[in-house]
Short mmCIF file of C-alpha atoms and ligand atoms in Angstrom, two decimals:
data_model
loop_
_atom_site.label_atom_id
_atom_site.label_comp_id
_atom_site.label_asym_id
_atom_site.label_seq_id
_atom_site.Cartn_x
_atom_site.Cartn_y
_atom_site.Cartn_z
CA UNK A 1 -9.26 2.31 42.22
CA UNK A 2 -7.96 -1.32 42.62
CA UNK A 3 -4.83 -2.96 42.86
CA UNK A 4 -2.25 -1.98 40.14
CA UNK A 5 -2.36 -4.75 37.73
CA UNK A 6 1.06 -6.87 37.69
CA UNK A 7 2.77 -8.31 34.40
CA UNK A 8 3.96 -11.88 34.86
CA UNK A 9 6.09 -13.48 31.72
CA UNK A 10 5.12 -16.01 29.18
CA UNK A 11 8.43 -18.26 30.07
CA UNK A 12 7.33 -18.08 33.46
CA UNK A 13 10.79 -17.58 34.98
CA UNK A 14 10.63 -14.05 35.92
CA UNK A 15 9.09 -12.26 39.14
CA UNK A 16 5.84 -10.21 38.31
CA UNK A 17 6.35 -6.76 37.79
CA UNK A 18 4.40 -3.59 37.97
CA UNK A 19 3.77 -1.69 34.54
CA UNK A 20 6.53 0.76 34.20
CA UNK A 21 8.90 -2.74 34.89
CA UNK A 22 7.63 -3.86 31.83
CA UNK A 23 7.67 -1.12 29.69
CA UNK A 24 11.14 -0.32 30.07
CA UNK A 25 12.45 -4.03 30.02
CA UNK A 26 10.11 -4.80 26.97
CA UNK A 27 11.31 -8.11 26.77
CA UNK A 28 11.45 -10.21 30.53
CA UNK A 29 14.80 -11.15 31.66
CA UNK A 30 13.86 -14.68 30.83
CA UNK A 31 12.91 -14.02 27.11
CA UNK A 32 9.49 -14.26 28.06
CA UNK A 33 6.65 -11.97 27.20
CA UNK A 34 5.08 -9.52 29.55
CA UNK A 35 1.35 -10.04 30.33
CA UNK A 36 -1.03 -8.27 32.82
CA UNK A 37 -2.39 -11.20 35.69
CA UNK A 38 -5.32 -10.75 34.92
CA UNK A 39 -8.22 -8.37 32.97
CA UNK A 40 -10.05 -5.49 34.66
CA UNK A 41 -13.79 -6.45 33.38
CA UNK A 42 -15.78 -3.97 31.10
CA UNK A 43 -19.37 -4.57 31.73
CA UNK A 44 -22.04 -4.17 29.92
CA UNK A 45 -22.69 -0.48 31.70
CA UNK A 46 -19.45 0.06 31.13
CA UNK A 47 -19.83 -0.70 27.24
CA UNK A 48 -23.56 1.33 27.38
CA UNK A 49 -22.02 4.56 29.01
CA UNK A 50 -18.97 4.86 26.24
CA UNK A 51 -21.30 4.91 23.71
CA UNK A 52 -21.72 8.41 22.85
CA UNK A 53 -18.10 9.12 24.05
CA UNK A 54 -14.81 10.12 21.83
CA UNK A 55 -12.09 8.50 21.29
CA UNK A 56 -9.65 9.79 23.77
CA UNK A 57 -12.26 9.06 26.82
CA UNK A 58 -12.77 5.83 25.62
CA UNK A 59 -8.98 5.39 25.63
CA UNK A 60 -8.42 7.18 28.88
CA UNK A 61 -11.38 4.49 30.62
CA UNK A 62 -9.78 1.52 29.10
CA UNK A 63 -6.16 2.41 29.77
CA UNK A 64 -6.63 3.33 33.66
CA UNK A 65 -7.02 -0.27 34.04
CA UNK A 66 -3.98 -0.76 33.15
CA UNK A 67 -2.06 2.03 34.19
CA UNK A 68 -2.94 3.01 37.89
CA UNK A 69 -0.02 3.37 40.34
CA UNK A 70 1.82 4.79 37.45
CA UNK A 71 0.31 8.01 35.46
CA UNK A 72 -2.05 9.82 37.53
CA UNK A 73 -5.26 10.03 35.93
CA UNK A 74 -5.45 13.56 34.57
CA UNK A 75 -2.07 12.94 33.07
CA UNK A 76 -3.79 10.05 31.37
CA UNK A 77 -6.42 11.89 30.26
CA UNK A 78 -4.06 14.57 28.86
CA UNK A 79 -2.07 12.07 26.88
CA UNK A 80 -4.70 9.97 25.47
CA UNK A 81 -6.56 13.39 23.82
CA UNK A 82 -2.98 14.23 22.77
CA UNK A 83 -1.96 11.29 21.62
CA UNK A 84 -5.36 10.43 19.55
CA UNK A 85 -6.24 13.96 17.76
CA UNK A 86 -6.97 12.32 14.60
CA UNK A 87 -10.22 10.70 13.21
CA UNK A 88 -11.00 6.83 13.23
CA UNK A 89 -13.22 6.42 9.98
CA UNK A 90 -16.12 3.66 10.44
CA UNK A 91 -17.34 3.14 6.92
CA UNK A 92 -20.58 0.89 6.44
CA UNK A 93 -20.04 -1.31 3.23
CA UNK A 94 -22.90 -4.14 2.98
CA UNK A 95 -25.47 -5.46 4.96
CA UNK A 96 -23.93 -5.43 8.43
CA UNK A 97 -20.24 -5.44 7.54
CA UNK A 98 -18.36 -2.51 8.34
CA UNK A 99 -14.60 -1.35 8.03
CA UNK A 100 -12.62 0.82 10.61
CA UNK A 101 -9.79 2.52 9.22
CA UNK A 102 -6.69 2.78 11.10
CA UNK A 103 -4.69 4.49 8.77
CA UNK A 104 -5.26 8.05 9.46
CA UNK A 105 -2.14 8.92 12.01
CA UNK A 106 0.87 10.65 10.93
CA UNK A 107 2.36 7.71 9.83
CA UNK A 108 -0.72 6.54 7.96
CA UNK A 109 -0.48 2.95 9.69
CA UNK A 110 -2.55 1.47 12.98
CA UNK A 111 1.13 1.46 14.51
CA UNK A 112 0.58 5.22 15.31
CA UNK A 113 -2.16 4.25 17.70
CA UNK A 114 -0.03 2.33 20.55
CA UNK A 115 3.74 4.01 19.47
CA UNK A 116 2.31 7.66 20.15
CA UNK A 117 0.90 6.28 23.87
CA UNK A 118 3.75 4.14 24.65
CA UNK A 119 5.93 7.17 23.68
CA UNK A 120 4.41 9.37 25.88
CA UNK A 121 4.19 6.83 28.51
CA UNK A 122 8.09 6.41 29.10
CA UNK A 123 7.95 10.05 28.07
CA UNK A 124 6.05 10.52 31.88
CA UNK A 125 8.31 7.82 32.85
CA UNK A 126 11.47 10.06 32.09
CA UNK A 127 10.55 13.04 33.32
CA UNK A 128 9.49 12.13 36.86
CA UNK A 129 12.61 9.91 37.15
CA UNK A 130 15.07 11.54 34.89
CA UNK A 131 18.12 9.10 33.53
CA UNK A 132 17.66 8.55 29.27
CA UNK A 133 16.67 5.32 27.21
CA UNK A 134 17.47 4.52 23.98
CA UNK A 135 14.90 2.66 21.65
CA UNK A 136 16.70 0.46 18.93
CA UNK A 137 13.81 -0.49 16.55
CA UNK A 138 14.06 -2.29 13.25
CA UNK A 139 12.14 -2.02 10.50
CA UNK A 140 10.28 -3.56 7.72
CA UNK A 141 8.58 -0.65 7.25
CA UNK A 142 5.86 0.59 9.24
CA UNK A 143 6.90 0.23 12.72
CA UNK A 144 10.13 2.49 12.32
CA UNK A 145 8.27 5.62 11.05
CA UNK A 146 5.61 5.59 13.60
CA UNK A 147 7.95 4.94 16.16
CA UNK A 148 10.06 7.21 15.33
CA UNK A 149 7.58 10.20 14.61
CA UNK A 150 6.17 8.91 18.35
CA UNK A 151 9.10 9.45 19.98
CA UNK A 152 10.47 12.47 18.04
CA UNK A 153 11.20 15.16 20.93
CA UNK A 154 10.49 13.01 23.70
CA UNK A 155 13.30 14.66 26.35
CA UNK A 156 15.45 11.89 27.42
CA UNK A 157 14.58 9.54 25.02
CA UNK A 158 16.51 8.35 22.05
CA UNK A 159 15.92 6.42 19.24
CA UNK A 160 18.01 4.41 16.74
CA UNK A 161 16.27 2.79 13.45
CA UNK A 162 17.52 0.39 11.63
CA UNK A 163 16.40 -0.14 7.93
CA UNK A 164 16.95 -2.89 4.77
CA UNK A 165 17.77 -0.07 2.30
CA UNK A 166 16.41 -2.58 -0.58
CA UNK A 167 13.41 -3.60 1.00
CA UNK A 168 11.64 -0.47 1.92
CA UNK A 169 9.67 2.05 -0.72
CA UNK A 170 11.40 5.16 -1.23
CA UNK A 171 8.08 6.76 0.67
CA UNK A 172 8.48 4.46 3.57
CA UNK A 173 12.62 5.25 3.61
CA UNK A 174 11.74 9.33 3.74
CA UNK A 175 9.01 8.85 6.55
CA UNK A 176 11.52 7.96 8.72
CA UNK A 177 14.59 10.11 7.36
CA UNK A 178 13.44 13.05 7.37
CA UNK A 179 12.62 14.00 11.04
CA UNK A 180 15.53 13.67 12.62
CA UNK A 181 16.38 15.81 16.13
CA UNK A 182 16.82 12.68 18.63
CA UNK A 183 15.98 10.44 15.50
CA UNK A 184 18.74 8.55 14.16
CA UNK A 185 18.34 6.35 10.79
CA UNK A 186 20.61 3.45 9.81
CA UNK A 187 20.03 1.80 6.38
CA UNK A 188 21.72 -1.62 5.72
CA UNK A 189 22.93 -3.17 3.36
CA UNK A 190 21.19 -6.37 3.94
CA UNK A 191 17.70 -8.24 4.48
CA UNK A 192 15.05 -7.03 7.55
CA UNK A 193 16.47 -9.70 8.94
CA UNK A 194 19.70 -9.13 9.34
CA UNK A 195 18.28 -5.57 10.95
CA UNK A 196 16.62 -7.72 13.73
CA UNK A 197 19.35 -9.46 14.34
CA UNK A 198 21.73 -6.80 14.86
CA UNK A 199 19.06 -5.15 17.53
CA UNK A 200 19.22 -8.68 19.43
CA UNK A 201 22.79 -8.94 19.26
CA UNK A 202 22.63 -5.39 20.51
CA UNK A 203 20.09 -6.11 23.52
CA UNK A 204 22.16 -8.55 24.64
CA UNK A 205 25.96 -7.09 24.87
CA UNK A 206 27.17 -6.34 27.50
CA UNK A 207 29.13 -3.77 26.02
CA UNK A 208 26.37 -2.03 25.57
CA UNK A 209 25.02 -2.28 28.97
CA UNK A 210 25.57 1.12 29.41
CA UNK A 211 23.07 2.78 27.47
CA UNK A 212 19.73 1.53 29.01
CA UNK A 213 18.57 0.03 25.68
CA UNK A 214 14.62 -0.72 25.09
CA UNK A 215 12.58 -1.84 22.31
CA UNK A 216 9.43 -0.22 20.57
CA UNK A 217 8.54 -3.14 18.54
CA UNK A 218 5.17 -5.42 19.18
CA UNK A 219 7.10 -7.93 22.26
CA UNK A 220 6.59 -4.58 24.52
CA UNK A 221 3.60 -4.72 27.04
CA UNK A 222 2.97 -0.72 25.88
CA UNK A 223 2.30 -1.58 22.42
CA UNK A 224 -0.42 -3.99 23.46
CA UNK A 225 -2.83 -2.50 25.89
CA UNK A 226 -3.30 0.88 23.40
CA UNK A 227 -4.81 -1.72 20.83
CA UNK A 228 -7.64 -3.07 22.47
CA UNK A 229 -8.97 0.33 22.75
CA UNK A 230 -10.10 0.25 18.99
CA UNK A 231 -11.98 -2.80 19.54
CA UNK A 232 -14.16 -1.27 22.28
CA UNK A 233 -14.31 2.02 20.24
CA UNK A 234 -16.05 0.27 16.97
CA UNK A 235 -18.22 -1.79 19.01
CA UNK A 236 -19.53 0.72 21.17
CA UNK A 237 -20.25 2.76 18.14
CA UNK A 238 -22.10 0.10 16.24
CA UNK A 239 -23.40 -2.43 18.37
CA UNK A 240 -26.46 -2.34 20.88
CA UNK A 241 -24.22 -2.65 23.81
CA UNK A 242 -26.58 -2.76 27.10
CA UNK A 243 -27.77 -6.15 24.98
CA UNK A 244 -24.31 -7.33 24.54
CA UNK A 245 -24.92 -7.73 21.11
CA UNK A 246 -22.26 -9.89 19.73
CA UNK A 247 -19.60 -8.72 17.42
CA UNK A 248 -17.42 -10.84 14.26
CA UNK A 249 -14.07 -8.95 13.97
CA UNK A 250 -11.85 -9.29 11.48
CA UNK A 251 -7.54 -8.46 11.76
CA UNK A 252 -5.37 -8.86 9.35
CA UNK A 253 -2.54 -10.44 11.16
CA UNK A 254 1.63 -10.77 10.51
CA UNK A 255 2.97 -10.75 14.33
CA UNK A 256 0.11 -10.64 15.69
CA UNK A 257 0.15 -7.60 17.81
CA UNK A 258 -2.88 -6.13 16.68
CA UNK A 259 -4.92 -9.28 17.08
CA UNK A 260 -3.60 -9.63 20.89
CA UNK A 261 -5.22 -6.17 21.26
CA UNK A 262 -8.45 -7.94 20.45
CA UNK A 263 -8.18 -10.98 22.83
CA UNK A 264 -7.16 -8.70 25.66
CA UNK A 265 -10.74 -6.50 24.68
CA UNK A 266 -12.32 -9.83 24.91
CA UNK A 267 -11.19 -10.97 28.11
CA UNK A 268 -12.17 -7.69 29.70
CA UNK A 269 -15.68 -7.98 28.30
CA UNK A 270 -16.00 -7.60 24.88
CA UNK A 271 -18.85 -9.52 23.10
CA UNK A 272 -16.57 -10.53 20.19
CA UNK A 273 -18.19 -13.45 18.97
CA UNK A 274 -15.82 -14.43 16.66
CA UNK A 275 -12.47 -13.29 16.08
CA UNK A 276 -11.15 -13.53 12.30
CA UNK A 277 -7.83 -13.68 11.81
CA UNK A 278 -6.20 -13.26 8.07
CA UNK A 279 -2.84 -14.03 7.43
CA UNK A 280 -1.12 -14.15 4.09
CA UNK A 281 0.60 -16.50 2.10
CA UNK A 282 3.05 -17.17 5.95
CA UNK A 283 -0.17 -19.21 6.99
CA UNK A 284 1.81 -20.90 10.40
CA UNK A 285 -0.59 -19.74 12.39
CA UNK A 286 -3.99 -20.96 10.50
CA UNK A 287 -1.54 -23.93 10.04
CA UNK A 288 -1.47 -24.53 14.08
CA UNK A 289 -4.75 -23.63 14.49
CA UNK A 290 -6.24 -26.76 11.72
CA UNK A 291 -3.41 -29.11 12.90
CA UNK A 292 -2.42 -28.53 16.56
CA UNK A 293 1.51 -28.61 15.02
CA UNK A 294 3.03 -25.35 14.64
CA UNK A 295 6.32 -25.39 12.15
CA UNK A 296 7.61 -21.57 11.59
CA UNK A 297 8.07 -20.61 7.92
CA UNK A 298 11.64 -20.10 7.61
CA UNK A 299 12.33 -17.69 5.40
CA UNK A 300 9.48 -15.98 5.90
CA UNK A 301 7.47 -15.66 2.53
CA UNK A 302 7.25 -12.25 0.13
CA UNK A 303 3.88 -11.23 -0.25
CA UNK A 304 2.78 -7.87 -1.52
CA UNK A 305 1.47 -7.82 2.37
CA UNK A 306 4.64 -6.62 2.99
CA UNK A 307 4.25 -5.66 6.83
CA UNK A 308 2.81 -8.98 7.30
CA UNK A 309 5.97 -10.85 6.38
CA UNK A 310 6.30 -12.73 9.28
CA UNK A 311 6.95 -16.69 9.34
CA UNK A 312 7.43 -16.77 13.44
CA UNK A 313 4.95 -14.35 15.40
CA UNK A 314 6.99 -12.93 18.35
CA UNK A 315 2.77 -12.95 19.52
CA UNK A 316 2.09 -16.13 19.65
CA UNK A 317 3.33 -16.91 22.77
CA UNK A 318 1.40 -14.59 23.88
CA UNK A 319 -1.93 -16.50 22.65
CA UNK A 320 -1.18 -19.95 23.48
CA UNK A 321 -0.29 -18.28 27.31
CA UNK A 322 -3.82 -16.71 27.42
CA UNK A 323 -5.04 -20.11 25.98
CA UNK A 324 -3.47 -22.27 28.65
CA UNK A 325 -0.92 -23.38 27.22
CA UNK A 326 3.33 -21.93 26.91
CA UNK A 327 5.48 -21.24 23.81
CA UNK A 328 9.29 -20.21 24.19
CA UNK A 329 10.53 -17.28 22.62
CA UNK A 330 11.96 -19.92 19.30
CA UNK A 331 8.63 -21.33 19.00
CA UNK A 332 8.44 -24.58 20.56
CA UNK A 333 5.25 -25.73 22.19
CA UNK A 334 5.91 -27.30 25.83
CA UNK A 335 2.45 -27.07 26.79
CA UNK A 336 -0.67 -27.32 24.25
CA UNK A 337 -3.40 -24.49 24.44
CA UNK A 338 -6.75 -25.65 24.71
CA UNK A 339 -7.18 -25.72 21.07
CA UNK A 340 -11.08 -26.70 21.09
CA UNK A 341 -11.32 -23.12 22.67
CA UNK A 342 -8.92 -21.15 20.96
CA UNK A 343 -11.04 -22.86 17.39
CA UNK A 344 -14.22 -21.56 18.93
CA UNK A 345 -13.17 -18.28 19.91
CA UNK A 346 -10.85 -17.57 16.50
CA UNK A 347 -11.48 -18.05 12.55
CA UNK A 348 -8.00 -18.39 10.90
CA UNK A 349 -7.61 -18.41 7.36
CA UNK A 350 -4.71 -17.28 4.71
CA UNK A 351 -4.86 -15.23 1.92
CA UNK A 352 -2.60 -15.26 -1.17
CA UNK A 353 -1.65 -12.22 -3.18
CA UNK A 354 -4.02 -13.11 -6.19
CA UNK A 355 -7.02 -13.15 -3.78
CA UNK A 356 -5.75 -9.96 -2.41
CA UNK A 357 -5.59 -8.53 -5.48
CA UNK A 358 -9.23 -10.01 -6.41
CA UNK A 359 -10.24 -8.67 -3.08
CA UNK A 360 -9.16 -4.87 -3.72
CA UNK A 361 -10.30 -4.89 -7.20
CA UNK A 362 -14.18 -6.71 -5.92
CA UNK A 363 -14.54 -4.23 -3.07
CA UNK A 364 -13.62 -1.38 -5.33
CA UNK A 365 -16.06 -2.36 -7.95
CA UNK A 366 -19.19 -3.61 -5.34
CA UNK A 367 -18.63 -0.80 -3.03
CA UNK A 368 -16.95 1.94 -3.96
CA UNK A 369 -14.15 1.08 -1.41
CA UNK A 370 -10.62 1.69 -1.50
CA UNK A 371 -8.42 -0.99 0.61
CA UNK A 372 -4.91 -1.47 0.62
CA UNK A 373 -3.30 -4.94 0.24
CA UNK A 374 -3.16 -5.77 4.25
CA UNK A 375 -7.01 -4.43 4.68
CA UNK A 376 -7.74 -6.56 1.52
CA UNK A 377 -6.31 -9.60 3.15
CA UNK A 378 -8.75 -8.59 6.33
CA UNK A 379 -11.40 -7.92 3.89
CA UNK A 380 -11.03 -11.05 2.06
CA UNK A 381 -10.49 -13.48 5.47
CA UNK A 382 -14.09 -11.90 6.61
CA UNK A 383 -15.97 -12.71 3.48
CA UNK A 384 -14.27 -16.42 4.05
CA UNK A 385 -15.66 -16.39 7.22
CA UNK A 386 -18.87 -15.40 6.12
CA UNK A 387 -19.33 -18.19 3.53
CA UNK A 388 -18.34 -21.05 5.92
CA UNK A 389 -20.44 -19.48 8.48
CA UNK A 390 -23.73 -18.32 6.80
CA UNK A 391 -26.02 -18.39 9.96
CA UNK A 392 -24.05 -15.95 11.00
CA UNK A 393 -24.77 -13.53 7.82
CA UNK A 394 -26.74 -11.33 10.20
CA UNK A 395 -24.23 -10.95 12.36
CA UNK A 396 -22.41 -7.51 12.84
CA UNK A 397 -19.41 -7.23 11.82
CA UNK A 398 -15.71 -5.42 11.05
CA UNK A 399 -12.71 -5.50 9.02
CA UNK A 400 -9.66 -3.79 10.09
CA UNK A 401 -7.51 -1.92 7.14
CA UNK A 402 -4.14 -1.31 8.82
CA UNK A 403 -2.69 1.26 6.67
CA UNK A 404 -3.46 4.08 3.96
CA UNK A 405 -4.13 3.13 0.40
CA UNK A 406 -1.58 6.01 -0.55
CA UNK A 407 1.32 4.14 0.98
CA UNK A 408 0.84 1.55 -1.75
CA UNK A 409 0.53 3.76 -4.87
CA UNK A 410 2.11 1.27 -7.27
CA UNK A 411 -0.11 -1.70 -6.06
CA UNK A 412 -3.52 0.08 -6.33
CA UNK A 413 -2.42 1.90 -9.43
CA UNK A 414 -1.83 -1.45 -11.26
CA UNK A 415 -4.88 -3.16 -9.82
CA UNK A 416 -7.44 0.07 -9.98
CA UNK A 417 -6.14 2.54 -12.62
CA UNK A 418 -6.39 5.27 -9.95
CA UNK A 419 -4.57 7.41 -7.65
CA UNK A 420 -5.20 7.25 -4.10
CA UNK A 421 -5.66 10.44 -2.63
CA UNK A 422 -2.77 11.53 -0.06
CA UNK A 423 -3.27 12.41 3.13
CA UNK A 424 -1.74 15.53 4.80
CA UNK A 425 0.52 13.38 6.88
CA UNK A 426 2.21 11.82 3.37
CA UNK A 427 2.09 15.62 1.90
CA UNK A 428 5.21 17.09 0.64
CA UNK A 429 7.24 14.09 1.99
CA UNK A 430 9.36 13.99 -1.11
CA UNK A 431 11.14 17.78 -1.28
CA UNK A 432 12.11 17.16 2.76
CA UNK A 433 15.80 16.37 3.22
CA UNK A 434 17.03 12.89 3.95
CA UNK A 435 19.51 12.25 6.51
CA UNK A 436 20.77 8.65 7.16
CA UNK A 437 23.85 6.64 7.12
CA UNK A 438 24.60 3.73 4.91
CA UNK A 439 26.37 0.56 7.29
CA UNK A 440 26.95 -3.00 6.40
CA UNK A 441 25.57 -5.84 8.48
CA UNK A 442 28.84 -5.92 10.21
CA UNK A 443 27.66 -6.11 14.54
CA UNK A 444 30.94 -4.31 15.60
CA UNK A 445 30.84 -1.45 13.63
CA UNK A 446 27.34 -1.08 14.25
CA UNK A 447 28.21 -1.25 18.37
CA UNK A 448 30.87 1.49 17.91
CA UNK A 449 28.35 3.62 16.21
CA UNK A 450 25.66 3.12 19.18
CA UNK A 451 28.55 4.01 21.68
CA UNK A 452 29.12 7.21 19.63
CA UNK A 453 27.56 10.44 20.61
CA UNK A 454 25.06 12.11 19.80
CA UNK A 455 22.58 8.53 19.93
CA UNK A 456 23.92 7.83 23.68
CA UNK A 457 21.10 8.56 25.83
C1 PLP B 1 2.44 -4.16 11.16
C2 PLP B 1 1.33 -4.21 10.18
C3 PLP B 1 0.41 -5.29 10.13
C4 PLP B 1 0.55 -6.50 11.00
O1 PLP B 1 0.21 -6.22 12.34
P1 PLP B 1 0.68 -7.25 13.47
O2 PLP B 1 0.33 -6.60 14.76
O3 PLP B 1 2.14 -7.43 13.29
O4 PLP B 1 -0.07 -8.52 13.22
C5 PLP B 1 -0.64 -5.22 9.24
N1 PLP B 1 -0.79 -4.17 8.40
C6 PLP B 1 0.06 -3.13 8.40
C7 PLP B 1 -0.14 -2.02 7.45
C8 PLP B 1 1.15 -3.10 9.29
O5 PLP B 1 2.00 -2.06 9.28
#
């Protein structure tokens, strides 16, 4: 196979580095974001022969792009079938609109999809070099659970997550309490913010220095390259691909992680034609796109959206770079993307909660389906799309929902008058024991917590 693929940063300030660099620095010494040099094509072959193949192959031929010179390829091929042994619903709704439900890991979010492989990535990583890591995550939500359920008995790996206590659903809270082992769960007495910026404070002490921290959230390289795999998945499922039939896709976005998957599936060969991207009510990103100006939302605005609470994309830099142009880690512009491209190429528009709520009650009552509020933002920014773009009606097409319907009980309840059914992984979640500790926002006590056994790696 070819040369490994190197990982450059979006600040521009750091060596390249070779994948397993990357995955354990997550963020480049420089504050920059990792991204590979440069895109191993997919061609139309390529596309033609997936076609009747399952999700772990398709995985295991995208991800040896990325990953040669660091997993051998029948350890690949043994993690992605372990890592995906769950179903990817692609439900047919209207015409030649589709959805593809993510929602059907064992955290019932798309986040299971690249936490499980980057977990058993530095799991490899560990045992062939021994030494321990410890993954400080915070939360919002959905990124701590399927982290931490990723990780969960990964030898040599730890993990600390760190919690709002007021702003997560008791079900969220007890998906990430209940496991423990080499799980450990903080909740604070504070905002999701003041979570994150304990975990900076914490990356960057040198007190700390010691216990080979890493992060699990969206800035790492490994939680990237696992979701353009979905994107070739659908399409090779649904589209004529020896004809590179073109493809609109729809994301619904908050820091833009899951959308990046899509752009990197594109530059490798994908025939997306158009790439929707929803946001709600935080609309900086449409914003930038209509104006050229970007101004972060600051505080970031509460939408029934919750996971897509986000008023300054840690991805963005990540698009502008790919676009040509380069965004610091704060947000400010010092070059301009080509923005005549980056319009052609992506469809931004933002959703507020009473269309969402429209949204999941119209595609409940026209189609039968169920969506959750972030797919019903998705939903929603597709049939936007569709009505400023009606020569494109024929086109086929796919909207993304994110997570299950039965993580949002209350919502779909109010709007629906049902119950969503729960899936086995949300089963008997409430009679398991909880384990966490209760901790202020105070940073010190926090550090001499991290320095205490049994969390040191
Ligand atoms: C995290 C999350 C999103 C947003 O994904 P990004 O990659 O941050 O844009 C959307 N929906 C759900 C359910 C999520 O958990």
């Amino acid at each position: 196979m070819d040369e490994p693929v190197r990982y450059y940063s979006t600040n521009r300030d750091t060596p390249t580095v070779v994948l397993r660099e990357a995955l354990l620095q997550g963020q480049a010494p420089d504050r920059g974001l990792f991204m590979p040099d440069r895109f191993p094509p997919l061609s139309a072959d390529d596309l033609g022969a997936l076609a009747d193949k399952s999700y772990p192959v398709i995985a295991h031929t995208m991800l040896r792009r990325f990953t040669v010179g660091m997993v051998d390829d029948a350890t690949l091929k043994s993690l992605c079938e372990d890592a995906y042994d769950f179903e990817v619903p692609l439900e047919h709704v209207t015409g030649r609109r589709h959805l593809m439900r993510l929602d059907r890991g064992p955290t019932a979010s798309f986040k299971d999809f690249a936490a499980r492989m980057m977990a058993r990535l530095m799991g490899v990583l560990m045992r062939t070099e021994g030494g321990g890591l410890l993954i400080l995550t915070a939360t919002s939500g959905d990124t701590g659970s399927a982290v931490a359920h990723a990780y969960y008995g990964v030898e040599g790996v730890s993990v600390v997550v760190l919690f709002p206590i007021k702003e997560v659903s008791a079900r969220q809270r007890k998906q990430m309490t209940t496991i423990g082992g080499n799980v450990t769960t903080f909740g604070v007495e504070g905002k999701f913010d003041d979570c994150q910026a304990m975990v900076k404070r914490a990356f960057a002490d040198p007190d700390l220095s010691g216990l080979r921290l890493t992060s699990a959230n969206s800035i790492n390289i490994g939680r990237l390259l696992p979701q353009a795999v979905y994107y070739v998945y659908v399409y090779v499922k649904l589209a004529d691909a020896a004809a590179q039939e073109p493809i609109v896709i729809c994301v619904p976005s908050g820091n833009f992680g899951n959308m990046m998957g899509a752009v990197i599936a594109k530059r490798m060969g994908l025939p997306i034609e158009r790439l929707v991207i929803a946001t709600n009510a935080n609309d900086e990103v449409p914003a930038f796109l209509h104006t050229g100006r970007y101004r972060k939302i600051v505080p970031s605005r509460v939408c029934i959206s919750n996971a897509m609470n986000v008023g300054h994309p840690s991805n963005l830099a990540r698009l502008v770079d790919v676009y040509g142009g380069r965004m610091d880690e704060v947000g400010n512009v010092h070059e301009q993307p080509d923005l005549d491209c980056l319009r052609r190429d992506l469809y931004a528009v933002s959703i507020s909660d009473d269309e969402t709520r429209t949204s999941i009650k119209d595609a409940y009552d026209r189609y039968g389906l169920i969506l959750e509020p972030h797919g019903a933002v998705g939903w929603a920014g597709l049939e936007h799309y569709f009505r400023d773009n009606t020569e494109s009606d024929n086109t086929l097409s796919v909207s993304v929902e994110t997570a299950h319907p039965a993580k949002f009980p209350e919502e779909i309840r109010a709007i629906l008058g049902i119950d969503p059914d729960t899936p086995p992984s949300l089963a008997g979640l409430e009679n398991r024991p909880e384990t966490y500790e209760t901790i202020s926002t105070e940073y010190e006590s926090f550090r001499d917590l991290l320095l205490k056994s049994p969390h040191k790696a």
